Each structure stands twice: as structure tokens, then as C-alpha cells.
PDB file of N, CA and C in Angstrom:
ATOM      1  N   MET A 108       0.772  -1.238  -0.031  1.00  0.00           N
ATOM      2  CA  MET A 108       0.046   0.096  -0.207  1.00  0.00           C
ATOM      3  C   MET A 108       0.793   1.250  -0.340  1.00  0.00           C
ATOM      4  N   SER A 109       0.462   2.359  -0.594  1.00  0.00           N
ATOM      5  CA  SER A 109       1.317   3.413  -0.873  1.00  0.00           C
ATOM      6  C   SER A 109       1.159   4.321   0.388  1.00  0.00           C
ATOM      7  N   GLY A 110       2.258   4.977   0.451  1.00  0.00           N
ATOM      8  CA  GLY A 110       2.303   6.039   1.779  1.00  0.00           C
ATOM      9  C   GLY A 110       1.067   6.889   1.663  1.00  0.00           C
ATOM     10  N   TRP A 111       1.056   7.521   0.846  1.00  0.00           N
ATOM     11  CA  TRP A 111      -0.348   8.551   0.797  1.00  0.00           C
ATOM     12  C   TRP A 111      -1.496   7.771   0.982  1.00  0.00           C
ATOM     13  N   LEU A 112      -1.930   6.536   0.826  1.00  0.00           N
ATOM     14  CA  LEU A 112      -2.828   5.849   0.973  1.00  0.00           C
ATOM     15  C   LEU A 112      -2.962   5.432   2.659  1.00  0.00           C
ATOM     16  N   GLN A 113      -1.926   4.990   3.198  1.00  0.00           N
ATOM     17  CA  GLN A 113      -1.852   4.888   4.487  1.00  0.00           C
ATOM     18  C   GLN A 113      -2.046   6.033   5.225  1.00  0.00           C
ATOM     19  N   ALA A 114      -1.650   7.226   5.062  1.00  0.00           N
ATOM     20  CA  ALA A 114      -1.968   8.282   5.712  1.00  0.00           C
ATOM     21  C   ALA A 114      -3.441   8.927   5.540  1.00  0.00           C
ATOM     22  N   LEU A 115      -3.889   8.630   4.575  1.00  0.00           N
ATOM     23  CA  LEU A 115      -5.394   8.964   4.330  1.00  0.00           C
ATOM     24  C   LEU A 115      -6.152   7.834   5.327  1.00  0.00           C
ATOM     25  N   LEU A 116      -6.122   6.837   5.275  1.00  0.00           N
ATOM     26  CA  LEU A 116      -6.378   6.038   5.912  1.00  0.00           C
ATOM     27  C   LEU A 116      -6.287   6.016   7.665  1.00  0.00           C
ATOM     28  N   ALA A 117      -5.382   6.119   8.077  1.00  0.00           N
ATOM     29  CA  ALA A 117      -4.792   6.921   9.380  1.00  0.00           C
ATOM     30  C   ALA A 117      -5.657   8.083   9.841  1.00  0.00           C
ATOM     31  N   ALA A 118      -5.566   9.077   8.766  1.00  0.00           N
ATOM     32  CA  ALA A 118      -6.510  10.123   9.075  1.00  0.00           C
ATOM     33  C   ALA A 118      -7.909   9.695   8.999  1.00  0.00           C
ATOM     34  N   ALA A 119      -8.575   8.998   8.477  1.00  0.00           N
ATOM     35  CA  ALA A 119      -9.973   8.752   8.484  1.00  0.00           C
ATOM     36  C   ALA A 119     -10.212   7.987   9.665  1.00  0.00           C
ATOM     37  N   GLY A 120      -9.173   7.297  10.321  1.00  0.00           N
ATOM     38  CA  GLY A 120      -9.498   6.488  11.439  1.00  0.00           C
ATOM     39  C   GLY A 120      -9.364   7.606  12.747  1.00  0.00           C
ATOM     40  N   GLN A 121      -8.808   8.209  12.761  1.00  0.00           N
ATOM     41  CA  GLN A 121      -8.552   9.560  13.679  1.00  0.00           C
ATOM     42  C   GLN A 121      -9.686  10.345  13.721  1.00  0.00           C
ATOM     43  N   TRP A 122     -10.142  10.815  12.637  1.00  0.00           N
ATOM     44  CA  TRP A 122     -11.613  11.387  12.503  1.00  0.00           C
ATOM     45  C   TRP A 122     -12.644  10.695  12.977  1.00  0.00           C
ATOM     46  N   LEU A 123     -12.804   9.201  12.391  1.00  0.00           N
ATOM     47  CA  LEU A 123     -14.056   8.261  13.038  1.00  0.00           C
ATOM     48  C   LEU A 123     -13.949   8.061  14.297  1.00  0.00           C
ATOM     49  N   GLU A 124     -12.560   8.184  14.865  1.00  0.00           N
ATOM     50  CA  GLU A 124     -12.558   8.092  16.319  1.00  0.00           C
ATOM     51  C   GLU A 124     -13.228   9.068  17.144  1.00  0.00           C
ATOM     52  N   ARG A 125     -12.903  10.219  16.814  1.00  0.00           N
ATOM     53  CA  ARG A 125     -13.387  11.512  17.407  1.00  0.00           C
ATOM     54  C   ARG A 125     -14.872  11.775  17.004  1.00  0.00           C
ATOM     55  N   VAL A 126     -15.413  11.254  16.155  1.00  0.00           N
ATOM     56  CA  VAL A 126     -16.766  11.424  15.815  1.00  0.00           C
ATOM     57  C   VAL A 126     -17.692  10.515  16.819  1.00  0.00           C
ATOM     58  N   LEU A 127     -17.031   9.280  16.930  1.00  0.00           N
ATOM     59  CA  LEU A 127     -17.742   8.254  17.501  1.00  0.00           C
ATOM     60  C   LEU A 127     -17.606   8.545  18.892  1.00  0.00           C
ATOM     61  N   THR A 128     -16.527   9.022  19.559  1.00  0.00           N
ATOM     62  CA  THR A 128     -16.537   9.373  21.227  1.00  0.00           C
ATOM     63  C   THR A 128     -17.187  10.636  21.431  1.00  0.00           C
ATOM     64  N   ALA A 129     -17.310  11.588  20.350  1.00  0.00           N
ATOM     65  CA  ALA A 129     -18.138  13.006  20.407  1.00  0.00           C
ATOM     66  C   ALA A 129     -19.749  12.140  20.494  1.00  0.00           C
ATOM     67  N   ALA A 130     -20.080  11.134  19.516  1.00  0.00           N
ATOM     68  CA  ALA A 130     -21.333  10.420  19.832  1.00  0.00           C
ATOM     69  C   ALA A 130     -21.701  10.057  21.211  1.00  0.00           C
ATOM     70  N   LEU A 131     -20.849   9.192  21.263  1.00  0.00           N
ATOM     71  CA  LEU A 131     -20.933   8.462  22.765  1.00  0.00           C
ATOM     72  C   LEU A 131     -20.900   9.477  24.123  1.00  0.00           C
ATOM     73  N   ALA A 132     -20.393  10.604  24.168  1.00  0.00           N
ATOM     74  CA  ALA A 132     -20.465  11.438  25.090  1.00  0.00           C
ATOM     75  C   ALA A 132     -22.031  12.181  24.924  1.00  0.00           C
ATOM     76  N   TYR A 133     -22.226  12.364  23.723  1.00  0.00           N
ATOM     77  CA  TYR A 133     -23.914  13.195  23.727  1.00  0.00           C
ATOM     78  C   TYR A 133     -24.589  12.292  24.064  1.00  0.00           C
ATOM     79  N   ALA A 134     -24.743  11.051  23.724  1.00  0.00           N
ATOM     80  CA  ALA A 134     -25.560   9.940  24.277  1.00  0.00           C
ATOM     81  C   ALA A 134     -25.775   9.692  25.665  1.00  0.00           C
ATOM     82  N   ALA A 135     -24.588   9.842  26.369  1.00  0.00           N
ATOM     83  CA  ALA A 135     -24.442   9.642  27.525  1.00  0.00           C
ATOM     84  C   ALA A 135     -24.938  11.045  28.345  1.00  0.00           C
ATOM     85  N   GLY A 136     -24.377  12.263  27.938  1.00  0.00           N
ATOM     86  CA  GLY A 136     -25.334  13.097  28.424  1.00  0.00           C
ATOM     87  C   GLY A 136     -26.745  13.302  28.421  1.00  0.00           C
ATOM     88  N   ARG A 137     -27.281  12.670  27.375  1.00  0.00           N
ATOM     89  CA  ARG A 137     -28.776  12.534  27.357  1.00  0.00           C
ATOM     90  C   ARG A 137     -29.518  11.799  28.225  1.00  0.00           C
ATOM     91  N   TRP A 138     -28.671  10.632  28.210  1.00  0.00           N
ATOM     92  CA  TRP A 138     -29.262   9.650  28.946  1.00  0.00           C
ATOM     93  C   TRP A 138     -29.020   9.853  30.556  1.00  0.00           C
ATOM     94  N   ALA A 139     -28.095  10.852  30.930  1.00  0.00           N
ATOM     95  CA  ALA A 139     -28.311  11.685  32.384  1.00  0.00           C
ATOM     96  C   ALA A 139     -29.154  12.262  32.402  1.00  0.00           C
ATOM     97  N   GLN A 140     -29.420  13.256  31.547  1.00  0.00           N
ATOM     98  CA  GLN A 140     -30.463  14.271  31.766  1.00  0.00           C
ATOM     99  C   GLN A 140     -32.013  13.684  31.806  1.00  0.00           C
ATOM    100  N   ARG A 141     -31.834  12.815  30.882  1.00  0.00           N
ATOM    101  CA  ARG A 141     -33.197  11.718  31.363  1.00  0.00           C
ATOM    102  C   ARG A 141     -33.533  11.153  32.447  1.00  0.00           C
ATOM    103  N   ALA A 142     -32.582  10.785  32.958  1.00  0.00           N
ATOM    104  CA  ALA A 142     -32.398   9.882  34.386  1.00  0.00           C
ATOM    105  C   ALA A 142     -32.703  10.786  35.685  1.00  0.00           C
ATOM    106  N   VAL A 143     -32.018  12.242  35.212  1.00  0.00           N
ATOM    107  CA  VAL A 143     -32.496  12.925  36.300  1.00  0.00           C
ATOM    108  C   VAL A 143     -34.096  13.435  36.194  1.00  0.00           C
ATOM    109  N   GLY A 144     -34.452  13.721  34.943  1.00  0.00           N
ATOM    110  CA  GLY A 144     -35.512  14.323  34.717  1.00  0.00           C
ATOM    111  C   GLY A 144     -36.698  12.948  35.416  1.00  0.00           C
ATOM    112  N   LEU A 145     -36.315  11.930  35.315  1.00  0.00           N
ATOM    113  CA  LEU A 145     -37.160  10.822  35.962  1.00  0.00           C
ATOM    114  C   LEU A 145     -37.305  10.930  37.084  1.00  0.00           C
ATOM    115  N   ASP A 146     -36.137  10.891  37.625  1.00  0.00           N
ATOM    116  CA  ASP A 146     -35.841  11.046  39.237  1.00  0.00           C
ATOM    117  C   ASP A 146     -36.668  12.261  39.918  1.00  0.00           C
ATOM    118  N   GLU A 147     -36.599  13.387  39.270  1.00  0.00           N
ATOM    119  CA  GLU A 147     -37.187  14.611  39.575  1.00  0.00           C
ATOM    120  C   GLU A 147     -38.937  14.258  39.450  1.00  0.00           C
ATOM    121  N   GLN A 148     -39.350  14.032  38.213  1.00  0.00           N
ATOM    122  CA  GLN A 148     -40.539  13.621  38.232  1.00  0.00           C
ATOM    123  C   GLN A 148     -41.123  12.424  39.226  1.00  0.00           C
ATOM    124  N   THR A 149     -40.415  11.604  39.654  1.00  0.00           N
ATOM    125  CA  THR A 149     -40.707  10.718  40.582  1.00  0.00           C
ATOM    126  C   THR A 149     -41.020  11.316  41.691  1.00  0.00           C
ATOM    127  N   LYS A 150     -39.995  12.230  42.112  1.00  0.00           N
ATOM    128  CA  LYS A 150     -40.015  12.824  43.489  1.00  0.00           C
ATOM    129  C   LYS A 150     -41.400  14.007  43.438  1.00  0.00           C
ATOM    130  N   VAL A 151     -41.841  14.293  42.539  1.00  0.00           N
ATOM    131  CA  VAL A 151     -42.910  15.313  42.269  1.00  0.00           C
ATOM    132  C   VAL A 151     -44.187  14.268  42.415  1.00  0.00           C
ATOM    133  N   GLN A 152     -44.143  12.976  42.079  1.00  0.00           N
ATOM    134  CA  GLN A 152     -45.166  12.153  42.135  1.00  0.00           C
ATOM    135  C   GLN A 152     -45.394  11.956  43.570  1.00  0.00           C
ATOM    136  N   ASP A 153     -44.045  11.267  44.035  1.00  0.00           N
ATOM    137  CA  ASP A 153     -44.326  10.936  45.336  1.00  0.00           C
ATOM    138  C   ASP A 153     -45.045  12.127  46.321  1.00  0.00           C
ATOM    139  N   GLU A 154     -44.391  13.136  46.051  1.00  0.00           N
ATOM    140  CA  GLU A 154     -44.941  14.526  47.054  1.00  0.00           C
ATOM    141  C   GLU A 154     -46.405  14.616  46.927  1.00  0.00           C
ATOM    142  N   GLN A 155     -47.034  14.894  45.575  1.00  0.00           N
ATOM    143  CA  GLN A 155     -48.320  14.623  45.344  1.00  0.00           C
ATOM    144  C   GLN A 155     -48.967  13.534  46.089  1.00  0.00           C
ATOM    145  N   ALA A 156     -48.643  12.231  45.748  1.00  0.00           N
ATOM    146  CA  ALA A 156     -48.916  11.136  46.880  1.00  0.00           C
ATOM    147  C   ALA A 156     -49.215  11.405  48.219  1.00  0.00           C
ATOM    148  N   ARG A 157     -48.261  11.829  48.489  1.00  0.00           N
ATOM    149  CA  ARG A 157     -48.219  12.338  50.136  1.00  0.00           C
ATOM    150  C   ARG A 157     -49.038  13.368  50.510  1.00  0.00           C
ATOM    151  N   ILE A 158     -49.074  14.475  49.506  1.00  0.00           N
ATOM    152  CA  ILE A 158     -49.930  15.252  49.903  1.00  0.00           C
ATOM    153  C   ILE A 158     -51.357  14.950  50.012  1.00  0.00           C
ATOM    154  N   ALA A 159     -51.696  14.143  49.077  1.00  0.00           N
ATOM    155  CA  ALA A 159     -53.226  13.612  48.763  1.00  0.00           C
ATOM    156  C   ALA A 159     -53.118  12.780  49.993  1.00  0.00           C
ATOM    157  N   ALA A 160     -52.741  11.887  50.512  1.00  0.00           N
ATOM    158  CA  ALA A 160     -52.756  11.098  51.753  1.00  0.00           C
ATOM    159  C   ALA A 160     -53.027  11.767  52.814  1.00  0.00           C
ATOM    160  N   ASP A 161     -52.247  12.883  53.120  1.00  0.00           N
ATOM    161  CA  ASP A 161     -52.627  13.871  54.109  1.00  0.00           C
ATOM    162  C   ASP A 161     -53.701  14.373  54.442  1.00  0.00           C
ATOM    163  N   GLY A 162     -54.471  14.368  53.066  1.00  0.00           N
ATOM    164  CA  GLY A 162     -55.906  14.866  53.143  1.00  0.00           C
ATOM    165  C   GLY A 162     -55.997  16.692  52.627  1.00  0.00           C
ATOM    166  N   PRO A 163     -56.930  17.208  52.608  1.00  0.00           N
ATOM    167  CA  PRO A 163     -56.879  18.611  52.100  1.00  0.00           C
ATOM    168  C   PRO A 163     -56.232  19.538  53.079  1.00  0.00           C
ATOM    169  N   ARG A 164     -55.715  20.595  52.640  1.00  0.00           N
ATOM    170  CA  ARG A 164     -54.731  21.383  53.701  1.00  0.00           C
ATOM    171  C   ARG A 164     -55.193  22.866  53.032  1.00  0.00           C
ATOM    172  N   THR A 165     -55.146  23.763  53.866  1.00  0.00           N
ATOM    173  CA  THR A 165     -55.282  25.143  53.663  1.00  0.00           C
ATOM    174  C   THR A 165     -53.977  25.650  52.471  1.00  0.00           C
ATOM    175  N   ARG A 166     -54.350  26.944  51.937  1.00  0.00           N
ATOM    176  CA  ARG A 166     -53.253  27.160  51.272  1.00  0.00           C
ATOM    177  C   ARG A 166     -52.030  27.927  51.993  1.00  0.00           C
ATOM    178  N   ASP A 167     -52.044  28.415  53.325  1.00  0.00           N
ATOM    179  CA  ASP A 167     -50.974  28.754  54.372  1.00  0.00           C
ATOM    180  C   ASP A 167     -50.249  27.679  54.708  1.00  0.00           C
ATOM    181  N   GLU A 168     -51.062  26.504  54.557  1.00  0.00           N
ATOM    182  CA  GLU A 168     -50.235  25.437  55.218  1.00  0.00           C
ATOM    183  C   GLU A 168     -49.622  24.730  54.255  1.00  0.00           C
ATOM    184  N   LEU A 169     -49.863  24.708  53.031  1.00  0.00           N
ATOM    185  CA  LEU A 169     -49.329  24.326  52.076  1.00  0.00           C
ATOM    186  C   LEU A 169     -47.940  25.276  51.416  1.00  0.00           C
ATOM    187  N   VAL A 170     -48.049  26.357  51.471  1.00  0.00           N
ATOM    188  CA  VAL A 170     -47.157  27.446  51.598  1.00  0.00           C
ATOM    189  C   VAL A 170     -46.176  27.108  52.498  1.00  0.00           C
ATOM    190  N   ARG A 171     -46.259  27.314  53.791  1.00  0.00           N
ATOM    191  CA  ARG A 171     -45.315  26.776  54.885  1.00  0.00           C
ATOM    192  C   ARG A 171     -44.593  25.710  54.421  1.00  0.00           C
ATOM    193  N   ARG A 172     -45.358  24.709  54.129  1.00  0.00           N
ATOM    194  CA  ARG A 172     -44.754  23.466  54.173  1.00  0.00           C
ATOM    195  C   ARG A 172     -43.754  23.181  53.159  1.00  0.00           C
ATOM    196  N   VAL A 173     -44.332  24.011  51.809  1.00  0.00           N
ATOM    197  CA  VAL A 173     -43.320  23.822  50.686  1.00  0.00           C
ATOM    198  C   VAL A 173     -41.957  24.645  51.170  1.00  0.00           C
ATOM    199  N   ARG A 174     -42.394  25.696  51.887  1.00  0.00           N
ATOM    200  CA  ARG A 174     -41.131  26.590  52.373  1.00  0.00           C
ATOM    201  C   ARG A 174     -40.130  25.874  53.262  1.00  0.00           C
ATOM    202  N   ASP A 175     -40.661  25.246  54.225  1.00  0.00           N
ATOM    203  CA  ASP A 175     -39.728  24.323  55.244  1.00  0.00           C
ATOM    204  C   ASP A 175     -39.267  23.367  54.638  1.00  0.00           C
ATOM    205  N   GLU A 176     -39.873  22.749  53.301  1.00  0.00           N
ATOM    206  CA  GLU A 176     -39.140  21.390  53.075  1.00  0.00           C
ATOM    207  C   GLU A 176     -38.185  21.731  51.868  1.00  0.00           C
ATOM    208  N   GLY A 177     -38.503  23.044  51.578  1.00  0.00           N
ATOM    209  CA  GLY A 177     -37.379  23.421  50.444  1.00  0.00           C
ATOM    210  C   GLY A 177     -37.827  22.946  49.083  1.00  0.00           C
ATOM    211  N   LEU A 178     -39.261  22.755  48.780  1.00  0.00           N
ATOM    212  CA  LEU A 178     -39.775  21.955  47.595  1.00  0.00           C
ATOM    213  C   LEU A 178     -39.724  22.891  46.440  1.00  0.00           C
TER     214      LEU A 178
END
């Protein structure tokens, strides 16, 4: 194989490695965002279920509870 063809294949391999690495990093970031989003959604649903189980509350009680618990 000629020298220029080897150099071209080496450059293409390096480019492909960079592209695949970037794609994997992007996919991992999206997966992490989705996981955090699902975790937050679960927390909200758990809190809604807990509030519903506690029964009706006045607005002042809910505001105080949110402030105290940092929700």
C-alpha cells in the first residue's frame, strides 16, 4: 500500500474515532439528563401522593410546608 493511502486511512481512522467519541459523550449526556428528569418526576409524584394522603390543606399550610421542606 502506498504511503499516501496509509496516511489517508490513518487520518480517516482518527476522524472516525473523534466522531464516535463525541457521539457517545452526547448519548451519555442525554441519558443522564433523562435519568435526572425521571428522578425529579418521581419525586414530584411521590410528594403529590403524600399530600393527597394527608388530606386537604389550606393554602397557608401548603405554602409553609413548601418553604420548610425546600420544595
